[in-house]
CSV table of N, CA and C in Angstrom, one decimal:
chain,number,residue,atom,x,y,z
A,1,MET,N,13.3,1.2,-9.0
A,1,MET,CA,12.8,0.6,-7.9
A,1,MET,C,11.3,0.2,-8.6
A,2,ARG,N,10.6,-0.9,-7.9
A,2,ARG,CA,9.9,-1.2,-8.2
A,2,ARG,C,8.3,-0.5,-8.2
A,3,THR,N,7.4,-0.3,-9.6
A,3,THR,CA,6.0,0.5,-9.3
A,3,THR,C,4.9,-0.8,-9.7
A,4,ASN,N,3.6,0.0,-9.2
A,4,ASN,CA,2.2,-0.5,-9.6
A,4,ASN,C,1.4,0.8,-8.9
A,5,GLU,N,0.2,0.1,-10.0
A,5,GLU,CA,-0.8,1.3,-9.2
A,5,GLU,C,-2.0,0.3,-10.0
A,6,ILE,N,-2.9,1.2,-9.5
A,6,ILE,CA,-4.2,0.1,-9.5
A,6,ILE,C,-5.3,1.4,-8.9
A,7,SER,N,-6.8,0.8,-10.0
A,7,SER,CA,-7.5,1.6,-10.0
A,7,SER,C,-8.9,1.2,-9.6
A,8,PHE,N,-9.6,2.0,-9.2
A,8,PHE,CA,-11.1,1.9,-8.5
A,8,PHE,C,-11.6,3.1,-8.7
A,9,ARG,N,-13.0,2.9,-8.4
A,9,ARG,CA,-14.1,3.5,-8.1
A,9,ARG,C,-14.2,3.6,-6.9
A,10,ILE,N,-14.6,5.1,-6.3
A,10,ILE,CA,-15.1,5.4,-4.4
A,10,ILE,C,-16.8,5.2,-4.5
A,11,ARG,N,-16.9,4.2,-3.6
A,11,ARG,CA,-18.0,3.4,-3.2
A,11,ARG,C,-18.5,4.1,-2.0
A,12,TYR,N,-20.3,4.5,-2.4
A,12,TYR,CA,-20.9,5.9,-1.2
A,12,TYR,C,-20.6,5.1,0.3
A,13,SER,N,-20.5,3.7,0.1
A,13,SER,CA,-20.1,4.0,2.1
A,13,SER,C,-19.1,4.2,2.1
A,14,GLU,N,-17.7,4.9,1.7
A,14,GLU,CA,-16.6,5.2,1.6
A,14,GLU,C,-16.3,6.8,1.7
A,15,THR,N,-17.3,7.1,1.8
A,15,THR,CA,-18.0,8.8,2.1
A,15,THR,C,-18.8,9.3,2.8
A,16,ASP,N,-18.5,10.6,3.5
A,16,ASP,CA,-19.0,11.6,4.0
A,16,ASP,C,-20.6,11.7,3.8
A,17,GLN,N,-21.6,12.6,4.5
A,17,GLN,CA,-22.7,13.3,3.9
A,17,GLN,C,-22.3,14.2,2.9
A,18,MET,N,-21.6,14.4,2.6
A,18,MET,CA,-20.7,15.6,1.5
A,18,MET,C,-20.5,14.7,0.6
A,19,GLY,N,-20.3,13.4,0.5
A,19,GLY,CA,-19.9,12.6,-0.8
A,19,GLY,C,-18.4,12.3,-0.8
A,20,VAL,N,-17.8,13.1,0.4
A,20,VAL,CA,-15.8,13.1,0.2
A,20,VAL,C,-16.2,12.2,1.3
A,21,VAL,N,-14.6,11.2,0.6
A,21,VAL,CA,-13.8,9.5,0.9
A,21,VAL,C,-13.6,9.9,2.7
A,22,TYR,N,-13.8,9.9,3.7
A,22,TYR,CA,-13.6,9.4,5.1
A,22,TYR,C,-12.0,9.2,5.2
A,23,HIS,N,-11.5,10.1,5.4
A,23,HIS,CA,-9.8,10.2,5.9
A,23,HIS,C,-9.2,8.6,6.0
A,24,GLY,N,-10.2,8.2,6.8
A,24,GLY,CA,-9.6,6.6,7.4
A,24,GLY,C,-9.1,5.6,6.4
A,25,ASN,N,-10.3,6.1,5.6
A,25,ASN,CA,-10.5,5.2,3.9
A,25,ASN,C,-8.8,4.7,2.8
A,26,TYR,N,-8.5,5.9,3.4
A,26,TYR,CA,-7.0,6.2,2.3
A,26,TYR,C,-6.1,5.1,3.2
A,27,ALA,N,-5.7,4.9,4.3
A,27,ALA,CA,-5.1,3.7,4.8
A,27,ALA,C,-5.7,2.4,4.0
A,28,GLN,N,-7.2,2.1,4.0
A,28,GLN,CA,-7.1,0.5,3.1
A,28,GLN,C,-6.4,0.6,1.6
A,29,TYR,N,-7.0,1.9,1.2
A,29,TYR,CA,-6.1,1.9,-0.3
A,29,TYR,C,-4.8,2.2,-0.2
A,30,LEU,N,-4.2,2.0,0.6
A,30,LEU,CA,-2.9,2.4,0.4
A,30,LEU,C,-2.3,0.6,0.6
A,31,GLU,N,-3.1,0.1,1.6
A,31,GLU,CA,-3.0,-1.9,1.7
A,31,GLU,C,-3.5,-2.4,0.1
A,32,LEU,N,-4.3,-2.1,0.3
A,32,LEU,CA,-4.5,-2.5,-1.6
A,32,LEU,C,-3.8,-2.8,-2.1
A,33,SER,N,-3.1,-1.5,-2.5
A,33,SER,CA,-2.3,-1.6,-3.6
A,33,SER,C,-1.1,-2.1,-3.1
A,34,ARG,N,-0.4,-2.2,-2.2
A,34,ARG,CA,1.1,-2.7,-1.5
A,34,ARG,C,0.4,-4.8,-1.8
A,35,VAL,N,-0.7,-4.6,-1.3
A,35,VAL,CA,-1.1,-6.3,-2.2
A,35,VAL,C,-0.9,-6.6,-3.3
A,36,GLU,N,-1.1,-5.9,-4.2
A,36,GLU,CA,-1.4,-5.6,-5.4
A,36,GLU,C,0.0,-5.5,-6.3
A,37,TRP,N,0.7,-4.6,-5.4
A,37,TRP,CA,2.3,-4.7,-5.6
A,37,TRP,C,3.1,-6.3,-6.0
A,38,LEU,N,2.6,-6.8,-4.6
A,38,LEU,CA,3.3,-8.1,-4.3
A,38,LEU,C,2.5,-8.7,-5.0
A,39,ARG,N,1.4,-9.0,-5.5
A,39,ARG,CA,1.0,-10.1,-6.6
A,39,ARG,C,1.1,-9.4,-7.9
A,40,SER,N,2.0,-8.3,-8.0
A,40,SER,CA,2.1,-8.3,-9.8
A,40,SER,C,4.0,-9.2,-9.2
A,41,LEU,N,4.1,-9.4,-9.0
A,41,LEU,CA,5.8,-9.6,-8.6
A,41,LEU,C,5.5,-11.4,-8.5
A,42,GLY,N,4.2,-11.6,-9.0
A,42,GLY,CA,4.3,-12.7,-8.4
A,42,GLY,C,4.1,-13.7,-7.0
A,43,ILE,N,4.1,-12.5,-5.8
A,43,ILE,CA,3.5,-13.2,-4.5
A,43,ILE,C,3.0,-12.9,-3.9
A,44,SER,N,2.1,-13.4,-3.3
A,44,SER,CA,1.1,-13.6,-2.4
A,44,SER,C,1.1,-13.3,-1.4
A,45,TYR,N,0.6,-12.2,-0.7
A,45,TYR,CA,0.5,-12.0,0.7
A,45,TYR,C,-0.1,-13.5,1.8
A,46,LYS,N,-0.9,-13.3,1.2
A,46,LYS,CA,-1.5,-14.9,2.2
A,46,LYS,C,-0.5,-15.9,2.0
A,47,THR,N,0.4,-16.1,0.5
A,47,THR,CA,1.3,-17.7,0.6
A,47,THR,C,2.5,-16.5,1.6
A,48,MET,N,3.0,-15.4,2.0
A,48,MET,CA,3.9,-15.0,3.1
A,48,MET,C,3.5,-15.4,4.2
A,49,GLU,N,2.1,-15.0,4.6
A,49,GLU,CA,1.9,-15.5,6.0
A,49,GLU,C,1.6,-16.7,6.4
A,50,GLU,N,1.5,-17.8,5.2
A,50,GLU,CA,0.9,-19.1,5.8
A,50,GLU,C,2.6,-19.6,6.1
A,51,GLY,N,3.6,-19.1,5.3
A,51,GLY,CA,5.0,-19.2,5.5
A,51,GLY,C,5.5,-18.4,6.7
A,52,GLY,N,4.7,-18.1,7.6
A,52,GLY,CA,5.5,-17.1,8.8
A,52,GLY,C,6.0,-15.6,9.0
A,53,ILE,N,5.5,-14.7,7.8
A,53,ILE,CA,5.9,-13.5,7.7
A,53,ILE,C,4.7,-12.9,7.6
A,54,MET,N,4.8,-11.5,8.7
A,54,MET,CA,3.8,-10.7,8.6
A,54,MET,C,4.5,-9.7,8.2
A,55,LEU,N,3.6,-8.5,8.0
A,55,LEU,CA,4.3,-6.8,7.4
A,55,LEU,C,3.1,-6.0,8.5
A,56,PRO,N,4.0,-6.1,9.4
A,56,PRO,CA,2.8,-5.1,10.5
A,56,PRO,C,3.4,-3.5,9.6
A,57,VAL,N,2.0,-2.1,10.1
A,57,VAL,CA,2.9,-0.7,9.5
A,57,VAL,C,3.3,-0.8,10.8
A,58,ILE,N,4.1,-0.2,10.3
A,58,ILE,CA,4.9,1.0,11.5
A,58,ILE,C,4.7,2.1,11.4
A,59,SER,N,4.2,3.0,10.3
A,59,SER,CA,4.8,4.3,10.4
A,59,SER,C,3.7,4.5,8.6
A,60,LEU,N,2.5,5.5,9.2
A,60,LEU,CA,1.9,6.3,8.0
A,60,LEU,C,1.8,7.1,7.7
A,61,SER,N,2.3,8.0,6.8
A,61,SER,CA,2.0,9.5,6.6
A,61,SER,C,0.8,10.0,5.3
A,62,ILE,N,0.0,10.3,5.6
A,62,ILE,CA,-0.5,11.0,4.2
A,62,ILE,C,-0.9,12.5,3.9
A,63,ASN,N,-0.1,13.2,2.9
A,63,ASN,CA,-1.3,14.3,2.9
A,63,ASN,C,-2.3,14.4,1.8
A,64,TYR,N,-3.2,14.7,2.4
A,64,TYR,CA,-4.1,15.2,1.9
A,64,TYR,C,-4.4,16.6,1.1
A,65,LEU,N,-4.4,16.3,-0.1
A,65,LEU,CA,-4.4,17.6,-1.1
A,65,LEU,C,-6.2,18.0,-1.6
A,66,LYS,N,-6.5,17.4,-2.1
A,66,LYS,CA,-7.9,17.5,-2.6
A,66,LYS,C,-8.3,16.4,-2.4
A,67,PRO,N,-9.9,16.2,-2.4
A,67,PRO,CA,-10.7,15.3,-2.0
A,67,PRO,C,-11.1,14.7,-2.8
A,68,ALA,N,-11.3,13.0,-1.8
A,68,ALA,CA,-12.0,12.0,-3.8
A,68,ALA,C,-13.1,11.7,-2.8
A,69,LEU,N,-14.3,11.7,-4.4
A,69,LEU,CA,-15.6,11.9,-4.2
A,69,LEU,C,-16.0,10.7,-4.2
A,70,TYR,N,-17.1,10.7,-4.0
A,70,TYR,CA,-18.4,9.0,-4.5
A,70,TYR,C,-18.2,9.4,-6.2
A,71,ASP,N,-18.1,7.6,-6.3
A,71,ASP,CA,-18.1,7.9,-7.6
A,71,ASP,C,-16.7,7.9,-8.6
A,72,ASP,N,-15.3,9.1,-7.8
A,72,ASP,CA,-14.6,9.0,-8.6
A,72,ASP,C,-13.8,7.9,-8.7
A,73,LEU,N,-13.3,7.3,-9.9
A,73,LEU,CA,-12.3,6.7,-10.6
A,73,LEU,C,-11.2,7.3,-10.1
A,74,ILE,N,-10.5,6.7,-9.1
A,74,ILE,CA,-8.7,6.6,-8.4
A,74,ILE,C,-7.7,6.1,-8.9
A,75,THR,N,-6.5,6.0,-9.2
A,75,THR,CA,-5.9,5.7,-9.4
A,75,THR,C,-4.5,5.5,-8.1
A,76,VAL,N,-4.2,4.8,-7.6
A,76,VAL,CA,-2.9,4.9,-6.2
A,76,VAL,C,-2.0,4.3,-6.5
A,77,LYS,N,-1.0,5.2,-7.3
A,77,LYS,CA,-0.1,5.0,-7.7
A,77,LYS,C,1.5,4.0,-6.5
A,78,VAL,N,1.9,3.0,-6.6
A,78,VAL,CA,3.1,3.1,-5.4
A,78,VAL,C,4.1,2.3,-5.4
A,79,LEU,N,5.2,2.7,-5.3
A,79,LEU,CA,6.6,3.1,-5.3
A,79,LEU,C,7.3,2.8,-4.0
A,80,LEU,N,8.2,1.6,-4.4
A,80,LEU,CA,9.4,0.9,-3.2
A,80,LEU,C,10.3,1.9,-3.3
A,81,SER,N,10.4,2.8,-2.5
A,81,SER,CA,11.5,4.2,-2.1
A,81,SER,C,12.7,2.9,-2.2
A,82,LYS,N,13.3,2.2,-1.3
A,82,LYS,CA,14.1,2.3,-1.3
A,82,LYS,C,14.3,0.1,-1.2
A,83,LYS,N,15.7,-0.8,-1.7
A,83,LYS,CA,15.5,-1.6,-1.2
A,83,LYS,C,15.5,-1.8,0.1
A,84,PRO,N,14.5,-3.7,0.3
A,84,PRO,CA,14.2,-3.6,2.0
A,84,PRO,C,15.0,-4.5,2.3
A,85,ALA,N,15.2,-4.9,3.7
A,85,ALA,CA,15.3,-5.0,4.6
A,85,ALA,C,15.3,-5.5,5.4
A,86,VAL,N,15.3,-5.0,6.3
A,86,VAL,CA,14.0,-5.9,7.7
A,86,VAL,C,12.4,-4.7,7.4
A,87,ARG,N,13.0,-3.3,7.2
A,87,ARG,CA,12.0,-2.9,7.0
A,87,ARG,C,12.0,-2.4,5.2
A,88,ILE,N,10.5,-2.2,4.8
A,88,ILE,CA,10.4,-1.8,3.3
A,88,ILE,C,9.1,-0.8,3.4
A,89,GLU,N,9.5,0.5,2.5
A,89,GLU,CA,9.2,1.9,2.5
A,89,GLU,C,8.3,1.9,1.4
A,90,PHE,N,7.1,2.9,1.5
A,90,PHE,CA,6.4,2.6,0.0
A,90,PHE,C,6.4,4.3,0.0
A,91,ASP,N,6.6,4.6,-1.4
A,91,ASP,CA,5.9,5.9,-1.7
A,91,ASP,C,4.4,5.9,-2.5
A,92,TYR,N,3.5,7.0,-2.2
A,92,TYR,CA,2.1,6.9,-2.9
A,92,TYR,C,2.0,7.9,-3.6
A,93,GLU,N,0.9,8.2,-4.5
A,93,GLU,CA,0.5,9.1,-5.0
A,93,GLU,C,-1.1,9.1,-5.6
A,94,ILE,N,-2.1,9.1,-5.3
A,94,ILE,CA,-3.2,8.6,-5.6
A,94,ILE,C,-3.9,10.1,-6.5
A,95,ILE,N,-4.4,9.9,-7.6
A,95,ILE,CA,-4.7,11.2,-8.1
A,95,ILE,C,-6.2,10.3,-8.6
A,96,ASN,N,-7.1,11.5,-9.3
A,96,ASN,CA,-8.3,11.3,-10.1
A,96,ASN,C,-8.2,11.1,-11.2
A,97,GLU,N,-9.4,10.8,-12.2
A,97,GLU,CA,-9.7,10.6,-13.4
A,97,GLU,C,-9.0,11.5,-14.4
A,98,ALA,N,-9.6,13.0,-13.7
A,98,ALA,CA,-8.4,14.3,-14.5
A,98,ALA,C,-7.5,14.6,-14.4
A,99,GLY,N,-6.7,13.3,-13.5
A,99,GLY,CA,-5.3,13.5,-13.2
A,99,GLY,C,-4.8,13.9,-12.1
A,100,ASP,N,-5.7,14.7,-11.3
A,100,ASP,CA,-5.8,15.5,-9.7
A,100,ASP,C,-4.9,14.8,-9.2
A,101,LEU,N,-3.6,15.4,-8.5
A,101,LEU,CA,-3.7,14.8,-7.6
A,101,LEU,C,-3.6,14.8,-6.4
A,102,LEU,N,-4.4,14.6,-5.6
A,102,LEU,CA,-5.8,13.5,-4.2
A,102,LEU,C,-4.6,13.9,-3.3
A,103,ALA,N,-3.9,12.7,-3.2
A,103,ALA,CA,-3.0,12.8,-1.4
A,103,ALA,C,-1.6,11.9,-1.9
A,104,THR,N,-0.4,12.2,-1.3
A,104,THR,CA,0.5,11.5,-1.2
A,104,THR,C,0.6,10.6,0.2
A,105,ALA,N,1.2,9.9,0.2
A,105,ALA,CA,1.6,9.4,1.2
A,105,ALA,C,2.8,8.2,1.2
A,106,ASN,N,3.4,8.0,2.6
A,106,ASN,CA,4.2,6.6,3.0
A,106,ASN,C,4.4,6.1,3.6
A,107,THR,N,4.2,4.8,3.7
A,107,THR,CA,4.2,3.6,4.7
A,107,THR,C,5.8,2.9,5.1
A,108,VAL,N,6.1,3.1,5.7
A,108,VAL,CA,6.9,1.7,6.4
A,108,VAL,C,6.5,0.8,7.4
A,109,LEU,N,6.7,-0.5,6.7
A,109,LEU,CA,6.3,-2.0,7.2
A,109,LEU,C,7.4,-2.3,8.0
A,110,VAL,N,7.2,-3.6,8.6
A,110,VAL,CA,8.4,-4.3,8.9
A,110,VAL,C,8.9,-6.3,9.1
A,111,PHE,N,9.5,-6.6,8.3
A,111,PHE,CA,9.3,-8.1,8.2
A,111,PHE,C,8.8,-8.6,9.8
A,112,MET,N,8.0,-9.2,10.0
A,112,MET,CA,7.7,-10.0,11.3
A,112,MET,C,7.4,-11.5,11.0
A,113,ASP,N,8.1,-12.1,11.9
A,113,ASP,CA,8.5,-13.2,11.8
A,113,ASP,C,7.7,-13.9,13.3
A,114,MET,N,6.2,-14.8,12.6
A,114,MET,CA,5.1,-15.2,13.4
A,114,MET,C,5.1,-15.5,14.4
A,115,LYS,N,6.5,-16.4,14.0
A,115,LYS,CA,6.5,-17.6,15.4
A,115,LYS,C,6.7,-16.7,16.3
A,116,ARG,N,8.1,-16.1,16.3
A,116,ARG,CA,8.9,-15.2,17.3
A,116,ARG,C,8.6,-14.3,17.4
A,117,LYS,N,7.8,-13.5,17.0
A,117,LYS,CA,7.0,-12.2,16.9
A,117,LYS,C,7.9,-11.3,17.5
A,118,ARG,N,9.3,-11.8,16.1
A,118,ARG,CA,10.2,-10.2,16.3
A,118,ARG,C,10.4,-10.5,14.6
A,119,PRO,N,11.2,-8.7,14.2
A,119,PRO,CA,11.6,-8.7,13.0
A,119,PRO,C,12.4,-9.4,12.5
A,120,THR,N,12.6,-9.7,11.3
A,120,THR,CA,13.8,-10.3,10.6
A,120,THR,C,13.6,-9.8,9.4
A,121,LYS,N,14.7,-9.9,8.4
A,121,LYS,CA,14.8,-10.2,7.5
A,121,LYS,C,14.0,-10.4,6.5
A,122,CYS,N,14.3,-9.5,5.0
A,122,CYS,CA,13.2,-9.3,3.7
A,122,CYS,C,13.4,-10.6,3.4
A,123,PRO,N,12.6,-11.5,3.2
A,123,PRO,CA,12.4,-12.8,2.7
A,123,PRO,C,13.0,-13.0,0.9
A,124,GLN,N,14.6,-13.7,0.8
A,124,GLN,CA,14.8,-14.2,-0.4
A,124,GLN,C,14.1,-14.0,-1.7
A,125,ILE,N,13.0,-14.6,-1.6
A,125,ILE,CA,12.2,-14.6,-2.8
A,125,ILE,C,11.6,-13.1,-3.2
A,126,LEU,N,11.3,-12.6,-2.3
A,126,LEU,CA,11.1,-11.4,-2.5
A,126,LEU,C,12.7,-10.3,-3.6
A,127,LEU,N,13.4,-10.2,-2.7
A,127,LEU,CA,14.6,-9.6,-3.0
A,127,LEU,C,14.8,-10.3,-4.4
A,128,ASP,N,15.1,-11.8,-4.8
A,128,ASP,CA,15.0,-11.9,-6.2
A,128,ASP,C,14.5,-11.7,-7.0
A,129,LYS,N,13.1,-11.4,-6.6
A,129,LYS,CA,12.0,-10.7,-7.9
A,129,LYS,C,12.4,-9.6,-8.3
A,130,LEU,N,13.2,-8.2,-7.1
A,130,LEU,CA,13.6,-7.1,-7.2
A,130,LEU,C,14.6,-7.1,-7.7
A,131,GLU,N,15.5,-7.8,-7.8
A,131,GLU,CA,16.5,-8.3,-9.2
A,131,GLU,C,17.6,-7.2,-8.8
A,132,TYR,N,17.7,-6.4,-7.7
A,132,TYR,CA,18.9,-6.3,-6.9
A,132,TYR,C,20.3,-6.8,-7.7
């Protein structure tokens, strides 16, 4: 299965007064990793939308294990958990520079035809890139 990872530093604006990342920011980190996962396959999410396909999240689950802190360098690892059809599912691990597992997560998204506002099959170009 296809994996990818991104690393970045936690910004001050993402934390509370204790320097701990606000829990709602994790969803953005997951989105960032998915967009970069697509880019690593040579597919731009922007181009997909211009082609009439969008990917709304229909399920999001996060298990918080340890806090991410201001100025931590974190890595978000994303793994495509199974071959996409109408839905696409990802598993994630978020780790810090010391290698501590901070969170695990799962998202399910659906391929949506923007004109019809209906679910649709995974674009063939993505399936071809995954080499199933």
